[in-house]
mmCIF file of C-alpha atoms in Angstrom:
data_model
loop_
_atom_site.group_PDB
_atom_site.id
_atom_site.type_symbol
_atom_site.label_atom_id
_atom_site.label_comp_id
_atom_site.label_asym_id
_atom_site.label_seq_id
_atom_site.Cartn_x
_atom_site.Cartn_y
_atom_site.Cartn_z
ATOM 1 C CA MET A 1 143.401 0.363 240.386
ATOM 2 C CA GLY A 2 142.838 4.075 240.453
ATOM 3 C CA ILE A 3 141.150 6.635 238.355
ATOM 4 C CA LEU A 4 144.548 7.907 237.191
ATOM 5 C CA ASP A 5 145.602 4.520 235.798
ATOM 6 C CA PHE A 6 144.787 5.564 232.287
ATOM 7 C CA LEU A 7 147.562 8.145 232.534
ATOM 8 C CA LYS A 8 150.248 5.673 233.489
ATOM 9 C CA ARG A 9 150.549 3.146 230.759
ATOM 10 C CA LYS A 10 148.825 2.164 227.621
ATOM 11 C CA PRO A 11 148.466 -1.411 226.443
ATOM 12 C CA GLU A 12 150.861 -2.268 223.633
ATOM 13 C CA ALA A 13 149.602 -0.740 220.409
ATOM 14 C CA SER A 14 147.851 -3.451 218.431
ATOM 15 C CA ALA A 15 149.445 -2.220 215.193
ATOM 16 C CA ASN A 16 152.859 -3.184 216.619
ATOM 17 C CA VAL A 17 151.588 -6.662 217.437
ATOM 18 C CA ALA A 18 150.248 -6.972 213.884
ATOM 19 C CA LYS A 19 153.549 -5.836 212.415
ATOM 20 C CA GLU A 20 155.596 -8.325 214.433
ATOM 21 C CA ARG A 21 153.293 -11.235 213.583
ATOM 22 C CA LEU A 22 153.360 -10.331 209.903
ATOM 23 C CA ARG A 23 157.120 -9.937 209.840
ATOM 24 C CA ILE A 24 157.540 -13.498 211.115
ATOM 25 C CA ILE A 25 154.889 -15.221 208.989
ATOM 26 C CA VAL A 26 155.887 -13.418 205.791
ATOM 27 C CA ALA A 27 159.541 -14.371 206.289
ATOM 28 C CA GLN A 28 158.565 -17.988 206.915
ATOM 29 C CA GLU A 29 156.295 -18.177 203.889
ATOM 30 C CA ARG A 30 158.888 -16.571 201.646
ATOM 31 C CA SER A 31 161.475 -19.147 202.663
ATOM 32 C CA THR A 32 159.273 -22.001 201.479
ATOM 33 C CA ARG A 33 157.884 -20.232 198.409
ATOM 34 C CA GLY A 34 158.181 -22.239 195.225
ATOM 35 C CA ALA A 35 159.094 -25.300 197.235
ATOM 36 C CA PRO A 36 157.381 -28.624 196.517
ATOM 37 C CA ASP A 37 153.963 -29.198 198.100
ATOM 38 C CA TYR A 38 155.220 -32.141 200.161
ATOM 39 C CA LEU A 39 157.524 -29.920 202.214
ATOM 40 C CA PRO A 40 155.105 -29.061 205.070
ATOM 41 C CA LEU A 41 154.083 -32.718 205.364
ATOM 42 C CA MET A 42 157.686 -33.857 205.361
ATOM 43 C CA ARG A 43 158.450 -31.262 208.028
ATOM 44 C CA ASN A 44 155.722 -32.692 210.244
ATOM 45 C CA GLU A 45 156.864 -36.262 209.756
ATOM 46 C CA LEU A 46 160.450 -35.327 210.505
ATOM 47 C CA LEU A 47 159.220 -33.607 213.641
ATOM 48 C CA GLU A 48 157.510 -36.847 214.742
ATOM 49 C CA VAL A 49 160.747 -38.762 214.268
ATOM 50 C CA ILE A 50 162.832 -36.186 216.102
ATOM 51 C CA LYS A 51 160.292 -36.090 218.938
ATOM 52 C CA LYS A 52 160.966 -39.764 219.632
ATOM 53 C CA TYR A 53 164.388 -38.724 220.839
ATOM 54 C CA VAL A 54 164.242 -35.053 221.809
ATOM 55 C CA GLN A 55 161.329 -32.921 222.893
ATOM 56 C CA VAL A 56 161.298 -30.080 220.371
ATOM 57 C CA ASP A 57 158.686 -27.694 219.154
ATOM 58 C CA ILE A 58 157.618 -27.422 215.509
ATOM 59 C CA ASP A 59 159.039 -23.898 215.406
ATOM 60 C CA ALA A 60 162.453 -25.326 216.233
ATOM 61 C CA ILE A 61 162.641 -26.990 212.847
ATOM 62 C CA SER A 62 163.334 -24.939 209.792
ATOM 63 C CA ILE A 63 163.503 -26.249 206.275
ATOM 64 C CA ASN A 64 165.063 -24.268 203.483
ATOM 65 C CA LEU A 65 165.206 -25.104 199.842
ATOM 66 C CA GLU A 66 167.930 -23.323 197.953
ATOM 67 C CA HIS A 67 168.954 -23.360 194.344
ATOM 68 C CA ASP A 68 172.688 -23.507 194.008
ATOM 69 C CA SER A 69 174.252 -23.503 190.527
ATOM 70 C CA GLY A 70 171.929 -26.002 188.885
ATOM 71 C CA HIS A 71 171.115 -28.233 191.844
ATOM 72 C CA GLU A 72 168.741 -27.862 194.751
ATOM 73 C CA VAL A 73 169.877 -28.043 198.345
ATOM 74 C CA LEU A 74 167.445 -29.026 201.063
ATOM 75 C CA GLU A 75 168.652 -27.593 204.348
ATOM 76 C CA LEU A 76 167.148 -28.842 207.577
ATOM 77 C CA SER A 77 168.044 -27.308 210.896
ATOM 78 C CA VAL A 78 166.783 -28.308 214.307
ATOM 79 C CA ALA A 79 167.314 -26.140 217.346
ATOM 80 C CA LEU A 80 167.723 -28.529 220.286
ATOM 81 C CA PRO A 81 166.541 -27.444 223.711
ATOM 82 C CA ASP A 82 169.229 -26.302 226.163
ATOM 83 C CA GLY A 83 170.780 -28.675 228.664
ATOM 84 C CA LYS A 84 168.464 -31.590 227.989
ATOM 85 C CA PRO A 85 170.360 -34.592 226.720
ATOM 86 C CA ALA A 86 168.544 -36.820 224.334
ATOM 87 C CA ALA A 87 166.534 -39.470 226.061
ATOM 88 C CA GLY A 88 168.017 -42.914 225.664
ATOM 89 C CA MET B 1 152.155 -0.766 169.113
ATOM 90 C CA THR B 2 151.017 -3.264 171.717
ATOM 91 C CA ALA B 3 148.771 -2.292 174.590
ATOM 92 C CA GLN B 4 150.258 -2.114 178.085
ATOM 93 C CA ILE B 5 148.470 -4.616 180.278
ATOM 94 C CA ILE B 6 147.893 -3.733 183.933
ATOM 95 C CA VAL B 7 146.433 -6.278 186.356
ATOM 96 C CA VAL B 8 144.703 -5.052 189.509
ATOM 97 C CA THR B 9 144.954 -7.853 192.022
ATOM 98 C CA SER B 10 145.155 -8.551 195.765
ATOM 99 C CA GLY B 11 144.549 -12.140 196.793
ATOM 100 C CA LYS B 12 142.084 -11.171 199.507
ATOM 101 C CA GLY B 13 138.589 -10.104 198.522
ATOM 102 C CA GLY B 14 136.865 -6.864 199.445
ATOM 103 C CA VAL B 15 139.985 -4.704 199.605
ATOM 104 C CA GLY B 16 139.071 -2.409 196.713
ATOM 105 C CA LYS B 17 140.204 -4.087 193.479
ATOM 106 C CA THR B 18 137.148 -3.146 191.432
ATOM 107 C CA THR B 19 137.024 0.378 192.858
ATOM 108 C CA THR B 20 140.701 0.720 191.926
ATOM 109 C CA SER B 21 140.268 -0.804 188.442
ATOM 110 C CA ALA B 22 137.431 1.617 187.665
ATOM 111 C CA SER B 23 139.342 4.666 188.900
ATOM 112 C CA LEU B 24 142.631 3.618 187.301
ATOM 113 C CA ALA B 25 141.001 3.015 183.909
ATOM 114 C CA THR B 26 139.111 6.312 184.121
ATOM 115 C CA GLY B 27 142.254 8.188 185.202
ATOM 116 C CA LEU B 28 144.252 6.779 182.284
ATOM 117 C CA ALA B 29 141.436 7.789 179.921
ATOM 118 C CA ILE B 30 141.443 11.327 181.358
ATOM 119 C CA ALA B 31 145.193 11.386 180.644
ATOM 120 C CA GLY B 32 144.296 10.869 176.981
ATOM 121 C CA LYS B 33 144.997 7.150 176.687
ATOM 122 C CA LYS B 34 142.727 4.711 174.919
ATOM 123 C CA VAL B 35 141.742 2.274 177.662
ATOM 124 C CA ALA B 36 139.786 -0.946 178.048
ATOM 125 C CA VAL B 37 138.943 -2.317 181.475
ATOM 126 C CA ILE B 38 138.062 -6.012 181.715
ATOM 127 C CA ASP B 39 136.205 -7.785 184.523
ATOM 128 C CA PHE B 40 137.858 -11.205 185.027
ATOM 129 C CA ASP B 41 135.494 -12.251 187.810
ATOM 130 C CA VAL B 42 133.507 -14.836 185.855
ATOM 131 C CA GLY B 43 130.215 -15.569 187.583
ATOM 132 C CA LEU B 44 130.299 -12.463 189.775
ATOM 133 C CA ARG B 45 130.047 -9.483 187.420
ATOM 134 C CA ASN B 46 130.545 -6.206 189.322
ATOM 135 C CA LEU B 47 132.766 -3.814 187.418
ATOM 136 C CA ASP B 48 129.810 -2.778 185.230
ATOM 137 C CA LEU B 49 127.991 -1.513 188.346
ATOM 138 C CA ILE B 50 130.974 0.471 189.595
ATOM 139 C CA MET B 51 131.442 1.968 186.108
ATOM 140 C CA GLY B 52 127.718 2.683 185.865
ATOM 141 C CA CYS B 53 127.104 0.760 182.632
ATOM 142 C CA GLU B 54 125.265 -2.308 184.009
ATOM 143 C CA ARG B 55 122.176 -1.776 181.861
ATOM 144 C CA ARG B 56 124.152 -1.615 178.647
ATOM 145 C CA VAL B 57 125.819 -5.036 178.861
ATOM 146 C CA VAL B 58 124.784 -7.118 175.847
ATOM 147 C CA TYR B 59 127.763 -9.351 175.207
ATOM 148 C CA ASP B 60 130.511 -10.185 177.687
ATOM 149 C CA PHE B 61 134.118 -11.358 177.923
ATOM 150 C CA VAL B 62 133.235 -15.054 177.632
ATOM 151 C CA ASN B 63 131.095 -14.384 174.538
ATOM 152 C CA VAL B 64 134.174 -12.897 172.843
ATOM 153 C CA VAL B 65 136.432 -15.742 173.966
ATOM 154 C CA HIS B 66 133.955 -18.277 172.544
ATOM 155 C CA GLY B 67 133.518 -16.354 169.303
ATOM 156 C CA GLU B 68 129.805 -15.679 169.975
ATOM 157 C CA ALA B 69 130.347 -11.936 169.618
ATOM 158 C CA THR B 70 133.049 -9.686 168.209
ATOM 159 C CA LEU B 71 135.226 -7.519 170.395
ATOM 160 C CA LYS B 72 133.574 -4.407 168.929
ATOM 161 C CA GLN B 73 130.091 -5.668 169.829
ATOM 162 C CA SER B 74 131.124 -6.477 173.391
ATOM 163 C CA LEU B 75 133.065 -3.361 174.353
ATOM 164 C CA ILE B 76 130.791 -0.919 176.181
ATOM 165 C CA LYS B 77 131.726 2.675 175.509
ATOM 166 C CA ASP B 78 131.880 4.805 178.636
ATOM 167 C CA LYS B 79 129.282 7.568 178.785
ATOM 168 C CA ARG B 80 131.751 10.116 180.119
ATOM 169 C CA HIS B 81 134.980 9.423 178.232
ATOM 170 C CA GLU B 82 134.965 8.434 174.598
ATOM 171 C CA ASN B 83 138.345 6.657 174.754
ATOM 172 C CA LEU B 84 137.280 4.377 177.627
ATOM 173 C CA TYR B 85 135.614 0.969 177.189
ATOM 174 C CA VAL B 86 134.357 -1.718 179.561
ATOM 175 C CA LEU B 87 134.304 -5.462 178.892
ATOM 176 C CA ALA B 88 131.932 -7.085 181.378
ATOM 177 C CA ALA B 89 132.429 -10.455 183.063
ATOM 178 C CA SER B 90 130.144 -13.294 182.134
ATOM 179 C CA GLN B 91 127.452 -14.405 184.587
ATOM 180 C CA THR B 92 128.011 -18.058 183.690
ATOM 181 C CA ARG B 93 128.693 -20.455 186.509
ATOM 182 C CA ASP B 94 131.211 -22.341 184.371
ATOM 183 C CA LYS B 95 134.555 -21.459 185.906
ATOM 184 C CA ASP B 96 136.381 -22.935 182.913
ATOM 185 C CA ALA B 97 134.732 -20.515 180.504
ATOM 186 C CA LEU B 98 137.990 -18.565 180.221
ATOM 187 C CA THR B 99 141.065 -20.139 178.690
ATOM 188 C CA GLN B 100 144.591 -18.834 178.367
ATOM 189 C CA GLU B 101 144.348 -18.887 174.560
ATOM 190 C CA GLY B 102 141.000 -17.101 174.687
ATOM 191 C CA VAL B 103 142.304 -14.346 176.949
ATOM 192 C CA GLU B 104 145.378 -13.928 174.751
ATOM 193 C CA LYS B 105 143.169 -13.592 171.688
ATOM 194 C CA VAL B 106 141.106 -10.818 173.316
ATOM 195 C CA LEU B 107 144.214 -8.943 174.510
ATOM 196 C CA ASP B 108 145.816 -9.201 171.054
ATOM 197 C CA GLY B 109 142.553 -7.961 169.560
ATOM 198 C CA LEU B 110 142.605 -4.915 171.834
ATOM 199 C CA SER B 111 146.195 -4.166 170.820
ATOM 200 C CA ALA B 112 145.182 -4.379 167.170
ATOM 201 C CA GLU B 113 142.340 -1.921 167.852
ATOM 202 C CA GLY B 114 144.900 0.634 169.020
ATOM 203 C CA PHE B 115 144.309 0.482 172.765
ATOM 204 C CA ASP B 116 147.118 1.981 174.861
ATOM 205 C CA TYR B 117 146.166 0.302 178.143
ATOM 206 C CA VAL B 118 144.160 -2.735 179.180
ATOM 207 C CA VAL B 119 143.239 -2.854 182.874
ATOM 208 C CA CYS B 120 142.445 -6.381 184.093
ATOM 209 C CA ASP B 121 140.255 -6.459 187.213
ATOM 210 C CA SER B 122 141.206 -9.733 188.898
ATOM 211 C CA PRO B 123 138.861 -11.860 190.982
ATOM 212 C CA ALA B 124 139.867 -12.556 194.592
ATOM 213 C CA GLY B 125 141.785 -15.710 195.385
ATOM 214 C CA ILE B 126 144.684 -17.345 193.568
ATOM 215 C CA GLU B 127 142.763 -19.717 191.335
ATOM 216 C CA LYS B 128 142.249 -19.795 187.596
ATOM 217 C CA GLY B 129 140.516 -16.428 187.120
ATOM 218 C CA ALA B 130 143.168 -14.615 189.151
ATOM 219 C CA HIS B 131 145.913 -16.502 187.340
ATOM 220 C CA LEU B 132 144.537 -15.578 183.911
ATOM 221 C CA ALA B 133 144.092 -11.929 184.926
ATOM 222 C CA MET B 134 147.771 -11.639 185.839
ATOM 223 C CA TYR B 135 149.337 -13.984 183.281
ATOM 224 C CA PHE B 136 149.776 -11.516 180.395
ATOM 225 C CA ALA B 137 150.375 -8.415 182.527
ATOM 226 C CA ASP B 138 153.214 -5.935 182.058
ATOM 227 C CA HIS B 139 152.344 -4.048 185.244
ATOM 228 C CA ALA B 140 150.552 -5.045 188.426
ATOM 229 C CA VAL B 141 148.727 -2.931 190.962
ATOM 230 C CA VAL B 142 148.519 -4.935 194.185
ATOM 231 C CA VAL B 143 145.743 -3.522 196.344
ATOM 232 C CA VAL B 144 146.308 -3.969 200.069
ATOM 233 C CA ASN B 145 144.495 -2.842 203.229
ATOM 234 C CA PRO B 146 146.443 -2.052 206.423
ATOM 235 C CA GLU B 147 145.245 -5.279 208.005
ATOM 236 C CA VAL B 148 147.020 -8.591 208.720
ATOM 237 C CA SER B 149 145.249 -10.977 206.348
ATOM 238 C CA SER B 150 145.355 -8.563 203.441
ATOM 239 C CA VAL B 151 149.082 -7.880 203.899
ATOM 240 C CA ARG B 152 149.895 -11.577 204.088
ATOM 241 C CA ASP B 153 147.837 -12.360 200.981
ATOM 242 C CA SER B 154 149.436 -9.556 199.021
ATOM 243 C CA ASP B 155 152.881 -10.961 199.799
ATOM 244 C CA ARG B 156 151.691 -14.247 198.319
ATOM 245 C CA ILE B 157 150.428 -12.413 195.232
ATOM 246 C CA LEU B 158 153.728 -10.534 194.839
ATOM 247 C CA GLY B 159 155.445 -13.937 194.800
ATOM 248 C CA LEU B 160 153.081 -15.257 192.125
ATOM 249 C CA LEU B 161 153.550 -12.121 190.003
ATOM 250 C CA ALA B 162 157.283 -12.703 190.068
ATOM 251 C CA SER B 163 157.006 -16.321 188.914
ATOM 252 C CA LYS B 164 153.664 -17.222 187.336
ATOM 253 C CA THR B 165 153.342 -14.657 184.558
ATOM 254 C CA ARG B 166 154.247 -14.896 180.896
ATOM 255 C CA ARG B 167 157.007 -12.318 181.307
ATOM 256 C CA ALA B 168 158.533 -14.374 184.137
ATOM 257 C CA GLU B 169 158.214 -17.655 182.242
ATOM 258 C CA ARG B 170 159.798 -16.195 179.117
ATOM 259 C CA GLY B 171 162.495 -14.397 181.072
ATOM 260 C CA GLU B 172 161.377 -11.077 179.617
ATOM 261 C CA GLY B 173 162.078 -9.203 182.834
ATOM 262 C CA ALA B 174 159.935 -8.820 185.906
ATOM 263 C CA ILE B 175 156.589 -7.133 185.640
ATOM 264 C CA THR B 176 156.376 -3.717 187.293
ATOM 265 C CA GLN B 177 154.808 -4.104 190.729
ATOM 266 C CA HIS B 178 152.888 -1.223 192.270
ATOM 267 C CA LEU B 179 151.593 -1.499 195.819
ATOM 268 C CA LEU B 180 148.434 0.501 196.489
ATOM 269 C CA LEU B 181 147.362 0.909 200.112
ATOM 270 C CA THR B 182 143.625 1.536 200.399
ATOM 271 C CA ARG B 183 141.161 2.153 203.275
ATOM 272 C CA TYR B 184 143.886 4.010 205.147
ATOM 273 C CA ASN B 185 142.840 5.801 208.298
ATOM 274 C CA PRO B 186 145.563 8.221 209.540
ATOM 275 C CA THR B 187 143.742 8.833 212.833
ATOM 276 C CA ARG B 188 143.780 5.129 213.710
ATOM 277 C CA VAL B 189 147.409 4.853 212.581
ATOM 278 C CA ALA B 190 148.328 7.729 214.920
ATOM 279 C CA ALA B 191 146.526 5.907 217.737
ATOM 280 C CA GLY B 192 148.582 2.767 217.107
ATOM 281 C CA GLU B 193 145.508 0.817 216.019
ATOM 282 C CA MET B 194 146.389 0.405 212.359
ATOM 283 C CA LEU B 195 149.510 -0.547 210.409
ATOM 284 C CA SER B 196 151.190 2.547 208.948
ATOM 285 C CA VAL B 197 152.362 3.087 205.368
ATOM 286 C CA LYS B 198 155.909 2.528 206.590
ATOM 287 C CA ASP B 199 154.960 -0.717 208.404
ATOM 288 C CA VAL B 200 153.360 -2.176 205.272
ATOM 289 C CA GLU B 201 156.294 -1.081 203.097
ATOM 290 C CA GLU B 202 158.767 -2.665 205.509
ATOM 291 C CA ILE B 203 156.900 -5.957 205.807
ATOM 292 C CA LEU B 204 156.439 -6.369 202.054
ATOM 293 C CA GLY B 205 159.761 -4.824 201.028
ATOM 294 C CA ILE B 206 158.187 -2.612 198.376
ATOM 295 C CA SER B 207 157.177 1.035 198.461
ATOM 296 C CA VAL B 208 153.651 2.219 197.817
ATOM 297 C CA VAL B 209 152.536 3.859 194.576
ATOM 298 C CA GLY B 210 149.646 5.494 196.407
ATOM 299 C CA VAL B 211 147.632 5.621 199.596
ATOM 300 C CA ILE B 212 143.862 5.948 199.361
ATOM 301 C CA PRO B 213 142.279 7.200 202.585
ATOM 302 C CA GLU B 214 139.236 5.446 203.973
ATOM 303 C CA SER B 215 136.408 7.641 202.762
ATOM 304 C CA GLU B 216 132.651 7.698 202.722
ATOM 305 C CA ASN B 217 132.893 9.077 199.200
ATOM 306 C CA VAL B 218 133.941 5.639 197.920
ATOM 307 C CA LEU B 219 130.584 4.122 198.875
ATOM 308 C CA ALA B 220 128.746 7.161 197.532
ATOM 309 C CA ALA B 221 130.588 6.793 194.224
ATOM 310 C CA SER B 222 129.765 3.100 193.913
ATOM 311 C CA ASN B 223 126.137 3.805 194.847
ATOM 312 C CA ALA B 224 125.985 6.249 191.952
ATOM 313 C CA GLY B 225 128.019 4.158 189.481
ATOM 314 C CA VAL B 226 130.612 6.892 189.066
ATOM 315 C CA PRO B 227 134.299 5.959 189.590
ATOM 316 C CA VAL B 228 135.477 7.798 192.715
ATOM 317 C CA ILE B 229 138.382 9.402 190.824
ATOM 318 C CA LEU B 230 135.757 11.652 189.211
ATOM 319 C CA ASP B 231 134.762 12.989 192.649
ATOM 320 C CA GLU B 232 137.427 15.685 192.545
ATOM 321 C CA ASN B 233 136.427 17.134 195.895
ATOM 322 C CA SER B 234 136.985 13.903 197.793
ATOM 323 C CA MET B 235 140.328 12.912 199.264
ATOM 324 C CA ALA B 236 139.937 9.406 197.828
ATOM 325 C CA GLY B 237 139.351 10.817 194.338
ATOM 326 C CA GLN B 238 142.381 13.079 194.584
ATOM 327 C CA ALA B 239 144.521 10.242 195.958
ATOM 328 C CA TYR B 240 143.512 8.088 192.959
ATOM 329 C CA SER B 241 144.417 10.930 190.577
ATOM 330 C CA ASP B 242 147.865 11.134 192.198
ATOM 331 C CA THR B 243 148.248 7.357 191.931
ATOM 332 C CA VAL B 244 147.443 7.294 188.205
ATOM 333 C CA ALA B 245 149.911 10.147 187.611
ATOM 334 C CA ARG B 246 152.631 8.179 189.434
ATOM 335 C CA ILE B 247 151.880 5.042 187.418
ATOM 336 C CA LEU B 248 152.353 7.195 184.304
ATOM 337 C CA GLY B 249 155.763 8.213 185.631
ATOM 338 C CA GLU B 250 155.049 11.534 187.303
ATOM 339 C CA GLU B 251 156.435 12.228 190.780
ATOM 340 C CA ARG B 252 153.914 13.398 193.325
ATOM 341 C CA PRO B 253 154.204 13.502 197.122
ATOM 342 C CA LEU B 254 151.824 11.366 199.194
ATOM 343 C CA ARG B 255 148.788 13.219 200.529
ATOM 344 C CA PHE B 256 146.153 12.438 203.166
ATOM 345 C CA THR B 257 148.453 10.118 205.153
ATOM 346 C CA GLU B 258 148.725 12.382 208.202
ATOM 347 C CA VAL B 259 146.039 13.349 210.665
ATOM 348 C CA THR B 260 144.619 16.682 209.591
ATOM 349 C CA LYS B 261 144.037 19.172 212.340
ATOM 350 C CA LYS B 262 140.742 20.853 211.775
ATOM 351 C CA GLY B 263 140.912 24.627 211.674
ATOM 352 C CA PHE B 264 138.755 26.808 213.866
ATOM 353 C CA PHE B 265 136.113 27.438 211.232
ATOM 354 C CA GLN B 266 135.946 23.759 210.263
ATOM 355 C CA ARG B 267 135.455 22.881 213.907
ATOM 356 C CA VAL B 268 132.660 25.348 214.298
ATOM 357 C CA PHE B 269 130.903 24.885 211.015
ATOM 358 C CA GLY B 270 131.793 21.284 210.237
ATOM 359 C CA SER B 271 133.877 20.114 207.311
#
């Protein structure tokens, strides 16, 4: 640590951190907007089931509800961790 | 001719909805329109204070809805502009005092009285009062601060405006959405401490109709009960004037969004 440290680098601007966090949360909330209220609960229960077999994080599961010519499509995608086969 | 209904809303509280409602209504009146501004915050009446007419409230919005007073008796005529009227919120604690039918009746009554614009000052939150304030709107002014929780809440409100209004339900076309960024501090933006106009526009996917700089004149105006738009020397007042002009269709460049370098004389003698 020296007295010239303040010249070298600044901490990341907090506005950039705010922008990144907002970009992610807004996108996530938009994708589930207008979806039934049970969706977050169902997501958590599905996560519990999946966790019995594979160790995944809640962020690895995304649920999308789309309206496609008169019927609704519930799309569930799970990103599995690399190189870890499912536990028997 | 039916009145154009403008809701001023935000989701989050304390971002400047009532300040904006008062200045927007006053600005429209200055432009020669006949304007009524309604406080939808049942139980927490505040618009009357910001408009400076708190001692002249006799009957309120809920009285009209319940047929206890006529619209004419309840509308408070502004001291400064003869074509501007205030309808105060009720102080009742009964949150169900407003009904959709009741609100519709009042808005139809205002149309029949020849009003050009009705400005609806929404309560914070997304519950009944906020829902009723936005339901009949043709235009919305979404007030947002350059701050994470306010931006997130306004995205939620933009979603509700697109789906939970009468225009949306009837398929009459989307309501016009105007994003108004308030409490903006260009110095902090330049220092990387505050979201910029561009950041907020990018996150929400909608461009701003105005940017109101953070200003001590806003508090001074509310202290005095004079809408800040009437403080023509303040940056906030001028920014509100620009915003009203844009809402009326005029094109004006954004002002007060860059850091102003003080000139030599300003430095020496103060601003």
